Tab-separated table of C-alpha atoms in Angstrom:
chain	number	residue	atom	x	y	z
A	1	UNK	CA	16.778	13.608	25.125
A	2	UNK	CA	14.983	10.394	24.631
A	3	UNK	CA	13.779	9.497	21.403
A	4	UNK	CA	11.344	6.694	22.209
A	5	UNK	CA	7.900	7.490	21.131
A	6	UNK	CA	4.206	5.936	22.590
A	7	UNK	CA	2.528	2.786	21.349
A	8	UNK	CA	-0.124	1.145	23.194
A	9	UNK	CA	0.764	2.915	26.285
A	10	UNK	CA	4.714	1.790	25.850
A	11	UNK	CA	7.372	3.810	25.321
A	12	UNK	CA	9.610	2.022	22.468
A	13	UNK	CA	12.520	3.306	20.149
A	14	UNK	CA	10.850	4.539	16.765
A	15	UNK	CA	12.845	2.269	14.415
A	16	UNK	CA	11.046	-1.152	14.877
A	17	UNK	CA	11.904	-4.526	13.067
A	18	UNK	CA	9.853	-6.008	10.897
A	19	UNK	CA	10.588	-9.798	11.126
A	20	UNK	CA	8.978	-10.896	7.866
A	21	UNK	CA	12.078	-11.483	5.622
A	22	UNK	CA	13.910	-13.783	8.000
A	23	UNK	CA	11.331	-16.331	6.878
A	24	UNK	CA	9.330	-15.386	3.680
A	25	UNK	CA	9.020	-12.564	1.102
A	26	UNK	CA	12.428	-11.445	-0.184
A	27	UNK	CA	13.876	-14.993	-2.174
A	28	UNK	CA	15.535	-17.402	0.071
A	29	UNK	CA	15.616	-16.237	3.572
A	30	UNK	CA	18.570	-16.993	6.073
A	31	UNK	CA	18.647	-20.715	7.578
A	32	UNK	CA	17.175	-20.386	10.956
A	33	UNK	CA	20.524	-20.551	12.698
A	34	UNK	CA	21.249	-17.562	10.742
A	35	UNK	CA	17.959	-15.706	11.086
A	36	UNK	CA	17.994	-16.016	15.323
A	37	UNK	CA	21.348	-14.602	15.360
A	38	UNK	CA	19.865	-11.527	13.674
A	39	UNK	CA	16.913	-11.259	16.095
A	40	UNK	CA	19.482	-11.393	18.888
A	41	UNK	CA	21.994	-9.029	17.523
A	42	UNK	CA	18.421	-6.604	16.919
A	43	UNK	CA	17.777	-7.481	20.646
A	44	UNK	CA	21.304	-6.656	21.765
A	45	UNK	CA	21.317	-3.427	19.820
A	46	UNK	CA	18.892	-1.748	21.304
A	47	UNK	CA	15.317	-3.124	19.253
A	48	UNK	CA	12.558	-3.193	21.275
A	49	UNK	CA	9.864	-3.365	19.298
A	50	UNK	CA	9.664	-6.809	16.875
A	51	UNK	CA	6.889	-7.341	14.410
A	52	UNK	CA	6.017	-10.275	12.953
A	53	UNK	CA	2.302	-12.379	11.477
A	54	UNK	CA	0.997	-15.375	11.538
A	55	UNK	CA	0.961	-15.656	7.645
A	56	UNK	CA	5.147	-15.151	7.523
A	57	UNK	CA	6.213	-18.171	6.144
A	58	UNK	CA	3.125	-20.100	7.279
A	59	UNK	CA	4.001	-19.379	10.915
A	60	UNK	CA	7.639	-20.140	10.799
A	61	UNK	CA	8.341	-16.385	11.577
A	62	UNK	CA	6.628	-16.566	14.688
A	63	UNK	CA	7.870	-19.712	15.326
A	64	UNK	CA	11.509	-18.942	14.548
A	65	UNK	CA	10.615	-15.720	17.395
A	66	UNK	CA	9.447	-17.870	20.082
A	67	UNK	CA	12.594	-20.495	19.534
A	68	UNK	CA	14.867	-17.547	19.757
A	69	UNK	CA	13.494	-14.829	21.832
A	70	UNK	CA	11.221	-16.401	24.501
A	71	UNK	CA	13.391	-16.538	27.155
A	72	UNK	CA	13.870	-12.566	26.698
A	73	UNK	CA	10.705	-12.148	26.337
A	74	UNK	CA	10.547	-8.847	29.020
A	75	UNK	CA	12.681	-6.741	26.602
A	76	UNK	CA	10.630	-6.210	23.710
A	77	UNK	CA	7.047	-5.255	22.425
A	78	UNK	CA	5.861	-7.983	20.622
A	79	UNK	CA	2.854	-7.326	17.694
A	80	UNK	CA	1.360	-9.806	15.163
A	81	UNK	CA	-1.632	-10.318	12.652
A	82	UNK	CA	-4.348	-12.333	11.631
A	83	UNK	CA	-7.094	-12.224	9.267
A	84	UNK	CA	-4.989	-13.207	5.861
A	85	UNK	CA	-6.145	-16.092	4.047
A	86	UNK	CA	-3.006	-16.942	1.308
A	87	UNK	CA	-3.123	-20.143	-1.072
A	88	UNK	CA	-0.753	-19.696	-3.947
A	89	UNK	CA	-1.785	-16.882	-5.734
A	90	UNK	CA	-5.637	-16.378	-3.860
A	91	UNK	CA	-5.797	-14.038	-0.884
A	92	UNK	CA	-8.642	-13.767	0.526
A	93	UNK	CA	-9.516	-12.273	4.117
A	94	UNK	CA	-11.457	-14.220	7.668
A	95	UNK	CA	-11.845	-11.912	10.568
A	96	UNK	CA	-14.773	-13.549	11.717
A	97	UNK	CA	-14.402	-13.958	15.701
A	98	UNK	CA	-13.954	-17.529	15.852
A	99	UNK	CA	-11.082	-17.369	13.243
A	100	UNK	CA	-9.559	-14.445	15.367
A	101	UNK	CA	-9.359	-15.741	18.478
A	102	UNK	CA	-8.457	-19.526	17.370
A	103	UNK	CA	-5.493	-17.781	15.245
A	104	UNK	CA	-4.382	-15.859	18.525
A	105	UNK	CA	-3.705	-19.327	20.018
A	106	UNK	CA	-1.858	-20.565	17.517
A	107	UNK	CA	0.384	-17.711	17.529
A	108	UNK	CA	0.893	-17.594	21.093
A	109	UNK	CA	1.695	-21.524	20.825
A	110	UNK	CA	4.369	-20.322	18.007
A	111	UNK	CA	5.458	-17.713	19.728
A	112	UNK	CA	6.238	-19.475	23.406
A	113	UNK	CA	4.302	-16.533	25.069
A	114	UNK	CA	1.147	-16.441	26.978
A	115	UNK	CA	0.688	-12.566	25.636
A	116	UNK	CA	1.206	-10.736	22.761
A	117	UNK	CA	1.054	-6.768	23.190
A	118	UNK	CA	-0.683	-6.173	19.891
A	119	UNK	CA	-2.413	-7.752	17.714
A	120	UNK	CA	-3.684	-6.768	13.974
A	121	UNK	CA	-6.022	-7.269	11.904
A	122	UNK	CA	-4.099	-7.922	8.936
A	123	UNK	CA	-6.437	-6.783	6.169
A	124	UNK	CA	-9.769	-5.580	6.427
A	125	UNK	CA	-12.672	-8.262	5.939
A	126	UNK	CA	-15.664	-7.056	4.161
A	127	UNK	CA	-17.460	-9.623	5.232
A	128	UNK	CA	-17.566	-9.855	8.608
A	129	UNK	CA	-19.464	-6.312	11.029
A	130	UNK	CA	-16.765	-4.246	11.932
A	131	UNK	CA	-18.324	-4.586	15.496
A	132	UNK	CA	-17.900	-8.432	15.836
A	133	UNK	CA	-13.984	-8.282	15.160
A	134	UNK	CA	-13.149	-5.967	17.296
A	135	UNK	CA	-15.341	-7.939	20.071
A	136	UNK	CA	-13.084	-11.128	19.686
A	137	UNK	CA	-10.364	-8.223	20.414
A	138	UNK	CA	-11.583	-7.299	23.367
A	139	UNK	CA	-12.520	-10.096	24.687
A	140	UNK	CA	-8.389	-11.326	24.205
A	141	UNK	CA	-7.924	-7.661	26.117
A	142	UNK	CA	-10.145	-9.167	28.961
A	143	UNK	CA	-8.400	-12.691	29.093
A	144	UNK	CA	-4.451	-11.201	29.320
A	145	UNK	CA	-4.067	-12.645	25.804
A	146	UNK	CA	-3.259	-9.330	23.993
A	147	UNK	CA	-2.519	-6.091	25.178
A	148	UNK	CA	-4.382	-3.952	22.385
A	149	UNK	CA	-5.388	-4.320	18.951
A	150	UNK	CA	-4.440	-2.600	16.062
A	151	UNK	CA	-5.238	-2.637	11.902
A	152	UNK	CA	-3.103	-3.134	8.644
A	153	UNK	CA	-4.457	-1.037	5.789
A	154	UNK	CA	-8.117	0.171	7.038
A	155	UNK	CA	-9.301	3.226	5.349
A	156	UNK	CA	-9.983	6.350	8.116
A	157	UNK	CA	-13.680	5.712	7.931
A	158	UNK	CA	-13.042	2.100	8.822
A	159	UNK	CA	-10.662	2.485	11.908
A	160	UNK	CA	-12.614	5.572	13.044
A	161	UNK	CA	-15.598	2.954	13.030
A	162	UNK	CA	-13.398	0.608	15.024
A	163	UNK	CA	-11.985	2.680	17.327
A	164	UNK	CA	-15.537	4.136	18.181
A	165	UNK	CA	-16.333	0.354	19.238
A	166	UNK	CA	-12.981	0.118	21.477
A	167	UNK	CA	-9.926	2.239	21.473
A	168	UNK	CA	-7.623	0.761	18.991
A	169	UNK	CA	-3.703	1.303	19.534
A	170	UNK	CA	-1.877	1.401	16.189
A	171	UNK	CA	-2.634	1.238	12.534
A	172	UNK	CA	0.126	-0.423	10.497
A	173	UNK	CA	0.343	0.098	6.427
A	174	UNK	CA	2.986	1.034	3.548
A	175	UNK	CA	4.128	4.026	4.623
A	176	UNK	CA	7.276	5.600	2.297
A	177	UNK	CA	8.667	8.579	0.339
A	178	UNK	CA	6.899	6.534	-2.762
A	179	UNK	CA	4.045	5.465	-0.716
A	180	UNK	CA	2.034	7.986	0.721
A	181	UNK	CA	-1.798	6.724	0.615
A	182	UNK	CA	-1.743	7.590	4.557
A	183	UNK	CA	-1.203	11.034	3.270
A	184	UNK	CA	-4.881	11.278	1.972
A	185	UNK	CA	-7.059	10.163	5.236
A	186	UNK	CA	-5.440	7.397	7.758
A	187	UNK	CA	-2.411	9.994	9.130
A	188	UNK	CA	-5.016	12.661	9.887
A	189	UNK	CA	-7.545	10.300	11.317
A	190	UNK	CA	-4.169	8.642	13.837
A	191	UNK	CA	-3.483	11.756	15.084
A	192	UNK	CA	-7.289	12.792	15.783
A	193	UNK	CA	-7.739	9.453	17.929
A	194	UNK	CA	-4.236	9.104	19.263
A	195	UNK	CA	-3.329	5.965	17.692
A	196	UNK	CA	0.115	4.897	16.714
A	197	UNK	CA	1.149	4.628	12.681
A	198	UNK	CA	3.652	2.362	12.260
A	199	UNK	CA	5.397	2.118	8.947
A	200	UNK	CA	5.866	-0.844	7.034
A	201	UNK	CA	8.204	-1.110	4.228
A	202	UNK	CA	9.592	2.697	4.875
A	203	UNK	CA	12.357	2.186	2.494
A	204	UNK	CA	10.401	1.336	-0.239
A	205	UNK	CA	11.450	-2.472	-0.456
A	206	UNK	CA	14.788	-1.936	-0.391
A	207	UNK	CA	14.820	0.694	-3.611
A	208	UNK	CA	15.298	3.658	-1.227
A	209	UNK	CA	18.038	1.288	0.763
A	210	UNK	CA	20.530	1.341	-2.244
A	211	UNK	CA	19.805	-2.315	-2.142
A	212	UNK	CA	18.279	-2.966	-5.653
A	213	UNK	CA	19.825	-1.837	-8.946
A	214	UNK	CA	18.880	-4.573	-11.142
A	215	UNK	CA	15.680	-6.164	-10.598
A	216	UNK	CA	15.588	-9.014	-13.328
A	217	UNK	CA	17.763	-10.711	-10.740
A	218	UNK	CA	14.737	-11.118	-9.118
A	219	UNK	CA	13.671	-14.838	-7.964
A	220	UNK	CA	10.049	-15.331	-8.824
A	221	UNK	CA	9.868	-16.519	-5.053
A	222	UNK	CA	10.723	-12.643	-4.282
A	223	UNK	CA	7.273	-10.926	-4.029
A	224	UNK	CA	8.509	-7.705	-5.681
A	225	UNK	CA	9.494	-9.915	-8.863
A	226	UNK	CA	5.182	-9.297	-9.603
A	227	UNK	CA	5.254	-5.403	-8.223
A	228	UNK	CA	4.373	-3.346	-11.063
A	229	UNK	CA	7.070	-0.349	-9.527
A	230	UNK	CA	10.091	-3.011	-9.906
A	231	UNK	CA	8.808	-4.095	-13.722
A	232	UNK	CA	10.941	-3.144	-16.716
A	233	UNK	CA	8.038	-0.625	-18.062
A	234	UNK	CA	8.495	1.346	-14.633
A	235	UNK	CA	12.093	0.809	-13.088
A	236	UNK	CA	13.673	2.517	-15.640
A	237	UNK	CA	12.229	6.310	-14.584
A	238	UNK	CA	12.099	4.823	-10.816
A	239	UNK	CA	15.865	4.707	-10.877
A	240	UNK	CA	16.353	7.605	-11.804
A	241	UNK	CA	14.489	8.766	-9.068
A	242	UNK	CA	16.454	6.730	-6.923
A	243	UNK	CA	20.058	7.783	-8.263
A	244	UNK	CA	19.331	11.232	-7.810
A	245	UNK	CA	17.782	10.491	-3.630
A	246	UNK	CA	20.885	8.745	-2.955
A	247	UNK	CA	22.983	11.853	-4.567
A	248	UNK	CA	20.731	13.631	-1.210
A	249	UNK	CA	22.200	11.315	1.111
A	250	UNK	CA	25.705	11.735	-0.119
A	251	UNK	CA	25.363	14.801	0.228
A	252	UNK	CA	24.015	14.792	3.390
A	253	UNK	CA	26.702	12.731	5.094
A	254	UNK	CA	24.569	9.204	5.299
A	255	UNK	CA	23.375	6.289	3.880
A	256	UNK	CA	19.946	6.087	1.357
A	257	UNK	CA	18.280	4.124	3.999
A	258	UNK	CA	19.076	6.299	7.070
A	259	UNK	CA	17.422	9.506	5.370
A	260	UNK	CA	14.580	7.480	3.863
A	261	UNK	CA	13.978	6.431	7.792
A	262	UNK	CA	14.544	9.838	8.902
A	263	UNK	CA	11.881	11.376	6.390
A	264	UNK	CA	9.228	8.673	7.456
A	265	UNK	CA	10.032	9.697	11.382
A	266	UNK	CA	9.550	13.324	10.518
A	267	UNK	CA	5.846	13.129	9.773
A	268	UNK	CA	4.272	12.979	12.934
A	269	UNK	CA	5.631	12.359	16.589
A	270	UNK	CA	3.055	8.897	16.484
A	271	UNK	CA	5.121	7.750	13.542
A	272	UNK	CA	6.897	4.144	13.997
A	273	UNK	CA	8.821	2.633	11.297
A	274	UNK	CA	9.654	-1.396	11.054
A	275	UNK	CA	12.080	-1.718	8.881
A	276	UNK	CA	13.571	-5.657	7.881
A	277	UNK	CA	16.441	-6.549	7.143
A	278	UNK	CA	18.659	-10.298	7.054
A	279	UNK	CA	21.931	-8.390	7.741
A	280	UNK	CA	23.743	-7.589	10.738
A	281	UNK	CA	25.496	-4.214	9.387
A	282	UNK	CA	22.191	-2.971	8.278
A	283	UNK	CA	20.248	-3.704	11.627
A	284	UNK	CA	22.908	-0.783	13.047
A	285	UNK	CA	22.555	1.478	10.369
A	286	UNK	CA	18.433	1.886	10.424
A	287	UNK	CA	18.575	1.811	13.934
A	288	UNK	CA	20.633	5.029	14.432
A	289	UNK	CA	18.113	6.922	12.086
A	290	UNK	CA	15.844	7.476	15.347
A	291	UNK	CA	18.484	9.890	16.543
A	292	UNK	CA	19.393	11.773	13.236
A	293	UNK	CA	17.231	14.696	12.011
A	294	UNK	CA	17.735	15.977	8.917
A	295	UNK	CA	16.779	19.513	8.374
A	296	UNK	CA	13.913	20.930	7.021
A	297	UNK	CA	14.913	21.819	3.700
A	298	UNK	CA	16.679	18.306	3.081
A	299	UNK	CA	13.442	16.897	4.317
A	300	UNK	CA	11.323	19.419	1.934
A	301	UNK	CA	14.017	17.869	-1.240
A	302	UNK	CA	12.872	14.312	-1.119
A	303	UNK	CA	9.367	15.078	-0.653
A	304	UNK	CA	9.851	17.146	-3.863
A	305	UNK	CA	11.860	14.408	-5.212
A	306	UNK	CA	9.657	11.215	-4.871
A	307	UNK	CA	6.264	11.330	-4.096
A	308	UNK	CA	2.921	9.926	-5.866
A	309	UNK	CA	3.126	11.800	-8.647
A	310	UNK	CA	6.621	11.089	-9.492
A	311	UNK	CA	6.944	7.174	-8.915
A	312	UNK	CA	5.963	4.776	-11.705
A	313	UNK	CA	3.360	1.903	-10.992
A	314	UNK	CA	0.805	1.320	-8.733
A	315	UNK	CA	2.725	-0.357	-5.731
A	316	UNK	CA	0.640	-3.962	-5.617
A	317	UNK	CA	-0.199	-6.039	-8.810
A	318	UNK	CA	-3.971	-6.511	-8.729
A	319	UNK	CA	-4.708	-9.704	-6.706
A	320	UNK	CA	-2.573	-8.099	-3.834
A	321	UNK	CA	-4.669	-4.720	-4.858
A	322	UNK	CA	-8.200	-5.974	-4.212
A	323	UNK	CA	-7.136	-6.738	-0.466
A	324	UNK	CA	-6.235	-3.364	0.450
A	325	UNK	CA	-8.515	-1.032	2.597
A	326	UNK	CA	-6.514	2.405	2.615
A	327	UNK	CA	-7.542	4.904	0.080
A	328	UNK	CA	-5.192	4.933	-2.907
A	329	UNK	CA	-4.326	7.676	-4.853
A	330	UNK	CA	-5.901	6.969	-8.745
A	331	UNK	CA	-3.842	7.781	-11.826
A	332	UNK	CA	-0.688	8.951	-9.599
A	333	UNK	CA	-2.560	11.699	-8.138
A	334	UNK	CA	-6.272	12.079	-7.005
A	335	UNK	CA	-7.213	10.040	-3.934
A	336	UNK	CA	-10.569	7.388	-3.562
């Protein structure tokens, strides 16, 4: 039985990859050499679905793509973003049509493609009618430039107003056992409209992965150095809650990262997950979590286990904070 699952009208294998670490975000990434040999060993493996942005290392992740990947271009579903503005430690947001469709050049440029089969807005901009962005979408749609547009952390009452101007494909946010502010509007309001969720982050940046024990090893260049969940005050009880998930997988008969995969899968049949990774051995173990279902009362023990009111720290320091769109939950538990 095939596992693929539906995202703007493709059928694709669940377990995405999300390309941002081979360029940016996690310390020193991989030399380039290094980082296309991963993309082709994803390719090779069975990956059909690569996401990347145009902010990833100030478009060398897109670029590194296109160098590697453009002449198998007809194998995968390709999505980036727009609509970040980063400077050091500002963020800011520009969806402002102009800004849209002048960034969708660049990253087609980057990427050695003349279309990209969807495209995000990266963050929602206050600033700008909800209306006019999704225009410049459309009018992409029209010119063959994008196949459909999707959103990175909207709140439900924002994509229901976008999708109400033109049917949007996926919504893309944080989406983990210790992440769960879908939980409270945007999962309900995907699976009213149809639209794909795709999962960023699923094994909670590497903690559910087994992949982090100690994190004042931490380069300040890694961005969860400044993550208030990785902080001394708050990794402490989040360990624990770690030690005892990957006594579950044990258990279990597989590896932290394949049942934290497997629980983000089990929410919905319109769940996508993109995990990243630099390593080969990983890219092989996340992708066989899209044929592995746990049952329902292993499934019922890490929801029990790790959730929003078990996890210490809010999951962005405060600049990062202030960008986000999707409801959070306040004080561990009650949603805004």
């Amino acid at each position: 039985m095939s596992t693929a699952r539906a995202i703007a009208g493709r059928l694709v294998n669940p377990i995405g990859l999300g390309c941002m670490g081979l360029s940016h975000g996690y310390g020193t990434p991989p030399q380039p050499d290094e980082a296309g040999r991963v993309l082709q060993a994803a390719l090779d493996l069975g990956y059909d679905h690569f996401d990347t942005a145009n902010i990833y290392g100030a478009g060398r992740n897109e670029t590194l793509i296109g160098e590697t990947l453009a002449h198998r271009r007809k194998e995968f579903f390709l999505a980036s973003k727009t609509g970040i503005l980063f400077d050091g430690p500002k963020r800011g947001t520009d969806c402002h049509p102009d800004s849209i469709l002048r960034s969708l050049d660049q990253s087609l440029a980057r990427l050695r493609t003349d279309h990209i089969d969807l495209f995000y807005l990266h963050r929602f901009d206050p600033e700008v009618p909800i209306a006019d962005s999704v225009g410049a979408l459309v009018r992409a749609i029209e010119a063959g430039k994008i196949g459909a547009y999707g959103v990175s952390e909207w709140s439900a009452e924002h994509i229901r107003e976008a999708h109400a101007a033109h049917p949007m494909a996926a919504v893309q946010t944080e989406y983990s056992l210790w992440t769960r502010n879908v939980e409270i509007a945007v999962l309900d309001a995907c699976r009213e409209l149809a639209i794909a969720l795709v999962a960023f982050s699923p094994v909670a940046r590497g903690a559910l992965a087994n992949g982090l024990r100690d994190p004042d090893t931490l380069r300040q260049d890694d961005i969860r150095y400044s993550h208030p969940r990785f902080r001394p005050e708050n990794w402490q009880k989040n360990l624990a809650l770690v030690d005892s998930f990957n006594a579950l997988a044990a258990g279990a008969g597989v590896t932290p990262a394949q049942l934290a995969l497997a629980w983000v899968l089990s929410r919905a049949p319109f769940v996508h997950a993109i995990p990243g990774t630099t390593r080969h051995d990983h890219l092989e173990e996340n992708f066989s979590s899209s044929t592995w279902q746990p049952g329902k009362y292993l499934l019922d023990s890490c929801d029990a286990l790790i959730n929003q009111n078990t996890v210490s720290g809010d999951r962005y320091p405060e600049p990062m904070q202030r960008t986000i769109d999707t409801e959070e939950f306040i004080n561990n538990s009650n949603p805004h």
